[in-house]
Coordinates of C-alpha atoms and ligand atoms in Angstrom, one line a residue:
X72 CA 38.7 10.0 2.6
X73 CA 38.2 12.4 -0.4
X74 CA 37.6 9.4 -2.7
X75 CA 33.8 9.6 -3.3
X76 CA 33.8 5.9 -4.3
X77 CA 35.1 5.2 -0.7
X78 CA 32.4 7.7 0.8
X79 CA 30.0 6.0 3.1
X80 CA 26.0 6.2 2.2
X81 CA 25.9 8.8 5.3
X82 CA 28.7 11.0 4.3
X83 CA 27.8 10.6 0.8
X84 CA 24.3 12.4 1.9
X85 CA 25.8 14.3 4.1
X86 CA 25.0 12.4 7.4
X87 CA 25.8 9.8 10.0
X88 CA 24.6 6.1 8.4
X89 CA 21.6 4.1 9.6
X90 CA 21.6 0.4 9.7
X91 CA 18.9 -2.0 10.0
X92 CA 18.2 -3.1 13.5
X93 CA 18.3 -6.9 12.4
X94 CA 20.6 -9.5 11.4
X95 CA 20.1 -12.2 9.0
X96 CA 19.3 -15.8 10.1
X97 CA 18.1 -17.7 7.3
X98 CA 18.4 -17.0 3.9
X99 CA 16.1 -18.1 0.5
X100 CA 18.1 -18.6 -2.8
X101 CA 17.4 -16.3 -5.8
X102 CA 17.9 -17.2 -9.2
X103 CA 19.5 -14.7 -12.2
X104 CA 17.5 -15.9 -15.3
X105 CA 18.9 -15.0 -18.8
X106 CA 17.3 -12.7 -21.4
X107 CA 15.8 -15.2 -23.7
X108 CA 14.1 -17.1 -20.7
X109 CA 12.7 -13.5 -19.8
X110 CA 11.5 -12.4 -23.1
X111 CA 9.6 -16.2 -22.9
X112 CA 8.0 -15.3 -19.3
X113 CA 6.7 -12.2 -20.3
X114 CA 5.1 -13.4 -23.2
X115 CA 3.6 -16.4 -21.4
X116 CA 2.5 -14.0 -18.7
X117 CA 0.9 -11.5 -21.1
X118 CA 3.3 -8.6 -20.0
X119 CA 1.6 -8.7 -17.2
X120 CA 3.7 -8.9 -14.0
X121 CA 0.6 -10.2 -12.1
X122 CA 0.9 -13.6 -14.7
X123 CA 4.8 -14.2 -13.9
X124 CA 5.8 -17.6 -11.7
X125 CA 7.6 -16.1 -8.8
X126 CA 10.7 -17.9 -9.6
X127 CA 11.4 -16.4 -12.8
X128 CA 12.0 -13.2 -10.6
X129 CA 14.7 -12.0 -10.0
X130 CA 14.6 -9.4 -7.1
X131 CA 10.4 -9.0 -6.4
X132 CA 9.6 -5.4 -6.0
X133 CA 5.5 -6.4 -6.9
X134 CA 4.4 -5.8 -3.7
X135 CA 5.3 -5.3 0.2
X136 CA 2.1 -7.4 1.1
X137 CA 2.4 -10.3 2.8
X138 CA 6.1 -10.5 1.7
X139 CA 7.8 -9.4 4.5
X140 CA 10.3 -11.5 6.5
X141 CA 9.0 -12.6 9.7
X142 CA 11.4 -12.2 13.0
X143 CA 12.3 -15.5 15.2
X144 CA 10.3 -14.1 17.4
X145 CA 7.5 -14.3 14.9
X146 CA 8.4 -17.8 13.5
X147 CA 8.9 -19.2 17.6
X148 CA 4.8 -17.6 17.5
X149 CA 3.9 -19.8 15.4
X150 CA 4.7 -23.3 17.4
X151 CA 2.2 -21.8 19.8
X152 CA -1.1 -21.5 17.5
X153 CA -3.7 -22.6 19.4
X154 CA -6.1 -24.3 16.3
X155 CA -9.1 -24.9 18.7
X156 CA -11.8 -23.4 16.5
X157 CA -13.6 -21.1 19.0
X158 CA -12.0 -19.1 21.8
X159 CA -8.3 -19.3 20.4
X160 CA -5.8 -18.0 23.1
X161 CA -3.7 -16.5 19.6
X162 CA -7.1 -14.6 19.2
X163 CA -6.9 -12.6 22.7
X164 CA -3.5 -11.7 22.1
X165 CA -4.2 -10.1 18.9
X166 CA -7.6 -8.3 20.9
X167 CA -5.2 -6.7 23.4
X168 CA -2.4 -5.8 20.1
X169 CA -5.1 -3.9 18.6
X170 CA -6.7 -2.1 21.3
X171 CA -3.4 -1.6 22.8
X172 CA -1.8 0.1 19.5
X173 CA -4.7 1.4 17.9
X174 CA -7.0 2.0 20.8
X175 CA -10.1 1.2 19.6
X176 CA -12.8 -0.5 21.5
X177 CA -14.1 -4.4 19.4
X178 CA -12.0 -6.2 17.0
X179 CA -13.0 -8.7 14.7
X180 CA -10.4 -10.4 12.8
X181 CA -10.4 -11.1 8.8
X182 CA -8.4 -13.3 6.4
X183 CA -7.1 -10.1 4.7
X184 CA -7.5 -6.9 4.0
X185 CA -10.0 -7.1 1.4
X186 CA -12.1 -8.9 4.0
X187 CA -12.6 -6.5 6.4
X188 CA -13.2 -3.9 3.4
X189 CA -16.2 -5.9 2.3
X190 CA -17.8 -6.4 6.1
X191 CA -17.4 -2.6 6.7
X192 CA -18.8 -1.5 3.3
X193 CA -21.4 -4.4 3.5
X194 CA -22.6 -3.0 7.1
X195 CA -22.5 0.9 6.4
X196 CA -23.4 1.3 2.5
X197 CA -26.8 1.5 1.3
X198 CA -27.4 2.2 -2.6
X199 CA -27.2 5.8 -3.5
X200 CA -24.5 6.4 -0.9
X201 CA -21.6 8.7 -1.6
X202 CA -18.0 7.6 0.4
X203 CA -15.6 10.4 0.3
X204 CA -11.6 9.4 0.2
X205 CA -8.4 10.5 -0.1
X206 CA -7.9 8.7 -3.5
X207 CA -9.5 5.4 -4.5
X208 CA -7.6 2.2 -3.7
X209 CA -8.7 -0.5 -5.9
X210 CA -10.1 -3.4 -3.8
X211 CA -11.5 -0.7 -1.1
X212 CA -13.3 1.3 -3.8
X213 CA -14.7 -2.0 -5.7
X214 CA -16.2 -3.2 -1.9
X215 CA -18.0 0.3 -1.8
X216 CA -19.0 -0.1 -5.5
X217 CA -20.1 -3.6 -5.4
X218 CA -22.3 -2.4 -1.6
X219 CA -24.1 0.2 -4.5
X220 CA -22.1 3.3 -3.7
X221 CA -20.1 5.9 -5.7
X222 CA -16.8 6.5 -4.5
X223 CA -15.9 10.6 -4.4
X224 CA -12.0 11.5 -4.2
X225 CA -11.6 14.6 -2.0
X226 CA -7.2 14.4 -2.1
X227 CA -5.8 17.8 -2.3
X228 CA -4.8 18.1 -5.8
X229 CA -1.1 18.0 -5.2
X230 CA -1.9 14.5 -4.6
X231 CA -2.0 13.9 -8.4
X232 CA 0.8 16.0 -9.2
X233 CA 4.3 13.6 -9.3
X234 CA 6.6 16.4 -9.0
X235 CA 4.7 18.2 -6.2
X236 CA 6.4 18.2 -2.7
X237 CA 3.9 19.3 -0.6
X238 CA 5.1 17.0 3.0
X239 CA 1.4 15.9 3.1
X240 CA 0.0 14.7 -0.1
X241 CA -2.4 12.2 1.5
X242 CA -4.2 15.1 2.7
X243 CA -8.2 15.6 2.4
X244 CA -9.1 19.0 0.8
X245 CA -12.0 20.0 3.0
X246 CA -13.4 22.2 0.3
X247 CA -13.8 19.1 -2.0
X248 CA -15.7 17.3 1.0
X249 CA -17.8 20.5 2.0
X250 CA -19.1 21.0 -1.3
X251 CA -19.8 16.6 -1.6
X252 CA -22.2 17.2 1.5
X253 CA -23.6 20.5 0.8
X254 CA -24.0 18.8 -3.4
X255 CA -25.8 14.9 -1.9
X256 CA -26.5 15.6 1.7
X257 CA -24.7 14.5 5.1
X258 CA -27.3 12.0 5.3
X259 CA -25.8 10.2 2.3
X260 CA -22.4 9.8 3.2
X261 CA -21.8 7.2 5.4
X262 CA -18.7 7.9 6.3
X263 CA -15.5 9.1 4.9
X264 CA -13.0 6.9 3.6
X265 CA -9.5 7.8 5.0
X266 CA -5.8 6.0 4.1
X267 CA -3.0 6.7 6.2
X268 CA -0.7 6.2 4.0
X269 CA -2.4 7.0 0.6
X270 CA -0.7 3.7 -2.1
X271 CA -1.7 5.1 -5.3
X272 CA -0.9 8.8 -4.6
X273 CA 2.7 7.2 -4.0
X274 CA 2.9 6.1 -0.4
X275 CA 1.7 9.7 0.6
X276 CA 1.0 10.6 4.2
X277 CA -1.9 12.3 6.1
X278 CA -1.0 14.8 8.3
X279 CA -2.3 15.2 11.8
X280 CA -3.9 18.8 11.5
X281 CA -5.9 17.7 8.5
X282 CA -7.2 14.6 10.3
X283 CA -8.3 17.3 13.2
X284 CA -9.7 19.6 10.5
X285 CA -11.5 16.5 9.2
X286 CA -12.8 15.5 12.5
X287 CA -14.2 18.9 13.5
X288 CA -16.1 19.0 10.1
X289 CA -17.8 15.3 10.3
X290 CA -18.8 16.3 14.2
X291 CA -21.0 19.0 12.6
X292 CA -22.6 16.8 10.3
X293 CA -22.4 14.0 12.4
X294 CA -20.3 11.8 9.7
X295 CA -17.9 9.1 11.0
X296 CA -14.6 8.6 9.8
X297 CA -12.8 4.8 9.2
X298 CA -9.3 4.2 8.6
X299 CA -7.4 1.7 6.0
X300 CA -5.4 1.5 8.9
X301 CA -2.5 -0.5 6.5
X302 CA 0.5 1.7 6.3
X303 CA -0.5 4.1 9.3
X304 CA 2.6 3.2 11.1
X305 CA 4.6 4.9 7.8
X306 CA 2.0 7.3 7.9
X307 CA 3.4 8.0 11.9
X308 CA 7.0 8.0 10.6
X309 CA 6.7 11.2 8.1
X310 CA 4.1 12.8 11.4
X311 CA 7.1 12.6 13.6
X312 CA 9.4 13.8 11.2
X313 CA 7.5 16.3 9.0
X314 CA 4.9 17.8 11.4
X315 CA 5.3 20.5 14.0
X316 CA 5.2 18.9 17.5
X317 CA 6.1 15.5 16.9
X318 CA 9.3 14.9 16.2
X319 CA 10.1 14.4 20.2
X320 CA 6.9 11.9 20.1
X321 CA 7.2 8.0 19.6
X322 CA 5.6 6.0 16.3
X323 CA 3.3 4.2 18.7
X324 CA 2.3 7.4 20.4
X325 CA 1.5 9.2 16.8
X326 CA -0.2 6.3 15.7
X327 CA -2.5 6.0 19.2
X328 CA -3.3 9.8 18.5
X329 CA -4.1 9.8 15.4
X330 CA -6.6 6.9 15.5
X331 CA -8.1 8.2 18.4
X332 CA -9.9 11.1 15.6
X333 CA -11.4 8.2 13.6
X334 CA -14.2 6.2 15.1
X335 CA -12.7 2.7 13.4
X336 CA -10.0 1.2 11.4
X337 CA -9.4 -1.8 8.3
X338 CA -6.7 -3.5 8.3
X339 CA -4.6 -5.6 5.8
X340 CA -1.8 -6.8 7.8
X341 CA -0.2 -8.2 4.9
X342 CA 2.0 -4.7 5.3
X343 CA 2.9 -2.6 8.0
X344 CA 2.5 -6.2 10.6
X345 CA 5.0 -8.1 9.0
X346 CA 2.9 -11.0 8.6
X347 CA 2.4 -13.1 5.0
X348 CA -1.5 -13.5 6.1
X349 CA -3.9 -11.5 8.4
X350 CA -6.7 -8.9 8.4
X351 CA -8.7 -7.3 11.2
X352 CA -11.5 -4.6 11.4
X353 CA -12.3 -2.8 15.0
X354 CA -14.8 -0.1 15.5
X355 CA -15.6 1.6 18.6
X356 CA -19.3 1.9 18.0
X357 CA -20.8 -1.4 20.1
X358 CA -24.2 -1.8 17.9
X359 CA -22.0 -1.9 14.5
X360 CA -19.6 -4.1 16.1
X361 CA -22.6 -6.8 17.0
X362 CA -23.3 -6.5 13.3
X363 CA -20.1 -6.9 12.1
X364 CA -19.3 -10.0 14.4
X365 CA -22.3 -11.0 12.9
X366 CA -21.4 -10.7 9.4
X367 CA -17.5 -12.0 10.1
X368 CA -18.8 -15.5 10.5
X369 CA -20.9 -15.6 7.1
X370 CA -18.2 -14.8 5.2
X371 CA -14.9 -15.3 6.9
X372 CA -14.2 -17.8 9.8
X373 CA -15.5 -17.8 13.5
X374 CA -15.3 -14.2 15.0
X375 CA -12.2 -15.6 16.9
X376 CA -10.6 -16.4 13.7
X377 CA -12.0 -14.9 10.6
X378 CA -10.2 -16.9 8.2
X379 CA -6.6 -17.3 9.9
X380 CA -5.4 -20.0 11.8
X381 CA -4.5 -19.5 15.3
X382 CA -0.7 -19.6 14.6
X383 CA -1.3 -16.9 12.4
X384 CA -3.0 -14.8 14.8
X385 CA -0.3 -15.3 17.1
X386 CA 2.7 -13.9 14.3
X387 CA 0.3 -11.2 13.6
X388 CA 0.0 -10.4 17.5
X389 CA 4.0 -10.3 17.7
X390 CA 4.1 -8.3 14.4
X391 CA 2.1 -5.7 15.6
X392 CA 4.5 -4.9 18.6
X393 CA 7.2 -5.0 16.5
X394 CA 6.2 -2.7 13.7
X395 CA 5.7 -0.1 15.8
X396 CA 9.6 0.0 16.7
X397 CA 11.0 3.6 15.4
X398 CA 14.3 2.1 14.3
X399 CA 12.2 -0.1 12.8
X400 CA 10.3 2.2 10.8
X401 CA 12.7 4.4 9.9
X402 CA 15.1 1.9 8.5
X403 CA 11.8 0.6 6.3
X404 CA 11.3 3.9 5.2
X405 CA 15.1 5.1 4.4
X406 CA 15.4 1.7 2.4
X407 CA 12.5 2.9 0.1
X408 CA 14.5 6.4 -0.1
X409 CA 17.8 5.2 -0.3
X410 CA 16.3 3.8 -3.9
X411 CA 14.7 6.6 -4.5
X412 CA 17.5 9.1 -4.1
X413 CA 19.8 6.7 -6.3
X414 CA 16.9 7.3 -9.3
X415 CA 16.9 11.3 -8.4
X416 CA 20.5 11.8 -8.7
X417 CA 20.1 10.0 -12.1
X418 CA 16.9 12.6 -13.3
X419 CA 15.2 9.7 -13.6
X420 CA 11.4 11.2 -12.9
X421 CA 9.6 9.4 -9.8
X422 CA 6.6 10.5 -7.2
X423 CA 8.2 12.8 -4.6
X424 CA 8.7 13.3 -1.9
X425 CA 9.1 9.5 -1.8
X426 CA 6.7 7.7 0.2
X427 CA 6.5 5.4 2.7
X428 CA 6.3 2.2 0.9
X429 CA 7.5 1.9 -2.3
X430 CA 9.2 4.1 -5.0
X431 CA 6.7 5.1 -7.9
X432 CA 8.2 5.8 -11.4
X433 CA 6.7 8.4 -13.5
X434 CA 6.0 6.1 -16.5
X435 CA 3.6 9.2 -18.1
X436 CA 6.7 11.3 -18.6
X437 CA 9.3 8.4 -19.2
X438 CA 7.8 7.3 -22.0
X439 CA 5.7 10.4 -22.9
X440 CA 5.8 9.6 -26.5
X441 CA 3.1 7.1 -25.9
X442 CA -0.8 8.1 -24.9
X443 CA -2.1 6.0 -22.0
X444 CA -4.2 4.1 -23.8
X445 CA -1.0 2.4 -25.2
X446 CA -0.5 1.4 -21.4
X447 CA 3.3 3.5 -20.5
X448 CA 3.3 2.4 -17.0
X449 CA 2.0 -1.3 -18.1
X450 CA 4.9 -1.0 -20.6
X451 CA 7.6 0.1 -18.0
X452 CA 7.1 -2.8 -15.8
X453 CA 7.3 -5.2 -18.6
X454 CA 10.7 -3.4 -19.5
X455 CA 12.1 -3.4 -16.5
X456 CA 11.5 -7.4 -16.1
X457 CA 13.1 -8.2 -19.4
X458 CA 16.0 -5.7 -18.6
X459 CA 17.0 -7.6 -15.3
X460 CA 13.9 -9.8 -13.8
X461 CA 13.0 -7.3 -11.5
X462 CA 9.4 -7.0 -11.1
X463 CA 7.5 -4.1 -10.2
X464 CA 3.6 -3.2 -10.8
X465 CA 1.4 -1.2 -12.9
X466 CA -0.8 1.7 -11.0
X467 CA -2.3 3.7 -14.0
X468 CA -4.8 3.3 -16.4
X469 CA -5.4 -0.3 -16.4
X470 CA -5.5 -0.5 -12.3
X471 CA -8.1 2.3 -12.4
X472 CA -10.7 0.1 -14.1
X473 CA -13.7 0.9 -16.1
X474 CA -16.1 3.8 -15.2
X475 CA -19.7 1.4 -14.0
X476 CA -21.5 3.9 -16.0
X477 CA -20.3 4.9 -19.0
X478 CA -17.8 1.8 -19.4
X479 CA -14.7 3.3 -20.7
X480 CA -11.8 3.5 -19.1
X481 CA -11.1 5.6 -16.2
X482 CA -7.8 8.0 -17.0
X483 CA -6.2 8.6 -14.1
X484 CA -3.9 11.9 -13.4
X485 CA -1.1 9.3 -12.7
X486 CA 0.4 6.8 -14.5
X487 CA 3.1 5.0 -12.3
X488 CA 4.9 1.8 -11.9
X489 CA 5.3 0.9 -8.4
X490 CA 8.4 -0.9 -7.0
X491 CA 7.2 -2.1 -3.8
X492 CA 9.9 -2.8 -1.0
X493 CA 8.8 -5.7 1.1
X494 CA 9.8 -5.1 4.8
X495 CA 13.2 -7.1 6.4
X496 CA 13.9 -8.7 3.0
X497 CA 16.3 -7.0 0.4
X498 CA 19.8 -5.3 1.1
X499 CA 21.0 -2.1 -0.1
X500 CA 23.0 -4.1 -2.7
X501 CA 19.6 -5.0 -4.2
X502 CA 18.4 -1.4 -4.1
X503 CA 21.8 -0.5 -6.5
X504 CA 20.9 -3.3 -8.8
X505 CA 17.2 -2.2 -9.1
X506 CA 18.6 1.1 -9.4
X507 CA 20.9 0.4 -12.1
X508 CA 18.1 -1.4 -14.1
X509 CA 15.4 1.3 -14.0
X510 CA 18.3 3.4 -15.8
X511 CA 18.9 1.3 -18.6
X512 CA 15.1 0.9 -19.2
X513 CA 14.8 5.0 -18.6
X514 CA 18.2 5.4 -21.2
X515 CA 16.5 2.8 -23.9
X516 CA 13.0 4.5 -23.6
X517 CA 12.5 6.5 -26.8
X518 CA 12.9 2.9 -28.9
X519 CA 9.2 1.9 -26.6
X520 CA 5.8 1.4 -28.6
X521 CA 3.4 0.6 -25.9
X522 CA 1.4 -2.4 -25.4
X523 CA -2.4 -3.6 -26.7
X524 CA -4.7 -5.2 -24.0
X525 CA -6.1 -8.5 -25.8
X526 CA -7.6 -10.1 -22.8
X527 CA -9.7 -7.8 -20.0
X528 CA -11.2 -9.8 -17.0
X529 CA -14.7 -7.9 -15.6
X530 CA -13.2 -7.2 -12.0
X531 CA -9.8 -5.6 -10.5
X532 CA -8.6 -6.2 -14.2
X533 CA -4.7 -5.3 -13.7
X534 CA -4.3 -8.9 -11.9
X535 CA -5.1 -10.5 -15.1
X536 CA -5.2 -8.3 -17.9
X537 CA -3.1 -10.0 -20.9
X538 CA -1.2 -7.8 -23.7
X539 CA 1.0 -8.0 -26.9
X540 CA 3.4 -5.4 -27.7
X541 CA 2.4 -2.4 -30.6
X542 CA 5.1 -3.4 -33.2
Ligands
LIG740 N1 -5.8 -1.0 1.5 C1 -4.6 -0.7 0.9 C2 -4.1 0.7 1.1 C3 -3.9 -1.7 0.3 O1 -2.7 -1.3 -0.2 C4 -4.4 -3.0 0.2 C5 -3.6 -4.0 -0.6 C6 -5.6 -3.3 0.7 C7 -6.3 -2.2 1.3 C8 -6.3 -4.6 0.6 O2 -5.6 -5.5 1.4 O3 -4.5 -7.2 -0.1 O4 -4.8 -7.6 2.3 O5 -6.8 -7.6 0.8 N2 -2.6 -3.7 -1.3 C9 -1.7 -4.6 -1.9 C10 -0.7 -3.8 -2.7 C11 -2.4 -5.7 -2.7 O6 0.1 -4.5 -3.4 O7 -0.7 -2.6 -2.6 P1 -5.4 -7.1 1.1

């Protein structure tokens, strides 16, 4: 077939075609809007994509957490939640998940994420403290803020380079954390902050050597490393296929070996365990776990249930097994590629490589007309909404915040939108239609004037920031 337009996706890129390894059972009606009922729900919402009613969206590219589409497997789970409120049966499946794919010792579980962040920081952060990361991440770096410590980012700095395509921009640059602890002391760092795979630097994974690099330097000053455990199972993809070694070794394997250099893990299960609800925190360390089991039931549920029901525990259990299937992963991860190489073709200028999660559009040098106090990646994802109702999200200059000290804002080195790709949920046929939209936003971008914020909340502002448009 020399037509191209009758060229497969594989032959097109020059290789045989993947397929998910699903079908689809049940199926939940969209709904086109048209451009005046657009142009009205971004100006109720404040062109903010945060403030839009999920069914004026068209295809929902805000996020891939908790958004995922459960297996039958999953949803037959959830008949067998066991609601007793201590000593739930759902609760000792999910125990022997965790230790059984992530190997680590005590598990306490949490509602979300955000949860577990604040009983880790909580139990580990004194004021003064200095937690080293590789890049903030904004609810983990407000937990550690809010505990009285300063966050320190110690990424390599290809990290904040979009263009860069180092195979490993989640990396830690062990300079940057040698000179941290030789600058405030070992004895005020409780531990170092590691994301496996790194959201704001684009999805970016960590590569096995550096963790061992990273592990041999906190032996010698005795300075334990936790995980944000969230996307590691991407973060195991790119090891097996980027790293020398691996390629021969299983997702669950590279995962297992990789958190057996850390000493504990957070988790917001929203993402890589396909569940719309869960969290969970496990530590090897038996003292810290007796204070965090402690702490789980102040301010989340029951240590057998911190904040999920028992049904929930039970998807999340099945989720975990599942997510660590390597044609699962790698259909996740060619889906977010498979948009991204649509928007390369078209010089359309993105993060690369493209990560794990999600494909992250350049919005500083799309619209680099505007300064980024006129809010160009803000801008974008209000653009792209009116264009077709596809929503994306702002990870720039009004995610980073406010500096606690001085109080202006923090301007970070990038300035993306993120288009998020929830797991089991869109087709390829909505990748092309996303595709096509971001290039008639990209071709219409010189006619942009940026946005003004008018309304600012104190915390994690970029949920419910308002804005007008600079006429
Ligand atoms: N860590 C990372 C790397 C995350 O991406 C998130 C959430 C959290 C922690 C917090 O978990 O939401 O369950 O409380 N990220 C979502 C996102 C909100 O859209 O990227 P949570």
């Amino acid at each position: 077939m020399n037509n191209p337009e009758f060229r497969t996706m594989g032959q097109q890129f020059g290789r045989r075609s993947w397929a998910e390894p699903w079908k689809i059972k049940m199926v939940e009606p969209i709904k086109m809007t048209t451009l005046p009922e657009r142009r009205k729900a971004v100006v109720d919402a404040g062109y903010n994509t945060f403030l839009l009613r999920s069914e004026d969206v068209y295809i929902d590219l805000l996020t891939d957490s908790g958004t995922s589409a459960m297996s039958d497997r999953q949803w037959a789970g959830m008949l067998l939640g066991d609601e007793a409120y201590a000593g739930s049966r759902n609760f000792y499946h999910l125990e022997e998940a965790v230790r059984k794919y992530y190997g680590y010792r005590h598990m306490v579980p949490t509602h979300q994420g955000r949860g577990a962040e604040h009983l880790l920081s909580r139990a580990l952060i004194k004021p003064g403290h200095y937690i080293p990361g590789n890049m903030y991440f904004t609810t983990t770096r407000l937990h550690q803020e809010l505990a009285g410590g300063t966050f320190v980012d110690v990424i390599i700095d290809e990290a904040h380079d979009p263009a860069n395509l180092h195979p490993f921009k989640g990396n830690i640059d062990l300079d940057k954390l040698k000179s941290l602890i030789k600058r405030v002391g070992a004895a005020n760092i409780p531990y170092v902050s590691l994301a496996g795979t790194v959201n704001m630097a684009g999805g970016q994974p960590v590569s096995m050597a550096n963790l061992q690099a990273l592990r041999e330097l906190c032996n010698r000053y005795k300075i334990p490393i936790y995980l944000d455990a969230t996307r590691m199972v991407e973060n195991a993809f790119f090891i097996q296929e980027r790293e020398k070694g691996y390629a021969g070794k299983s997702i669950a394997v590279i995962l297992k070996e990789f958190c057996s250099y850390t000493d504990g893990a957070w988790m917001s299960a929203k993402k890589d365990h396909l569940v719309n609800i869960g969290g969970w925190l496990a530590v090897n360390d038996s003292e810290l776990f007796d204070i965090l089991r402690n702490m789980v039931v102040i301010y989340e549920g029951l240590h057998t249930y911190g904040g999920m029901a028992g049904r929930d525990m039970e998807a999340l259990a099945i989720g975990i097994t599942e997510s660590v299937a390597d044609d699962h992963v790698r259909s996740r991860v060619e889906q977010v590629r498979y948009l991204g190489s649509l928007l390369i073709n078209w010089n359309i200028p993105i993060v690369q490589p493209v990560g794990g999660h999600a494909v992250f559009l350049d919005a500083r040098s799309i619209y680099s007309h505007l300064s980024q106090d006129k809010f160009p990646a803000q801008t974008l994802a209000a653009e792209l909404y009116l264009d077709s109702g596809i929503r994306g999200m702002e990870r720039g200059i009004v995610s980073a915040g406010r500096d606690p000290e001085s109080g202006g804002h923090r301007y970070p080195a990038l300035e993306l939108t993120r288009l998020a790709i929830p797991r089991r949920v869109y087709t390829q046929a909505h990748m092309d239609v996303v595709a096509e939209s971001v290039k008639a936003v990209y071709d219409n971008r010189e006619k942009t004037k940026g946005l003004k914020m008018v309304y600012e909340p104190k915390y994690l502002r970029f949920f419910q920031a308002r804005f007008e448009l600079i006429t």
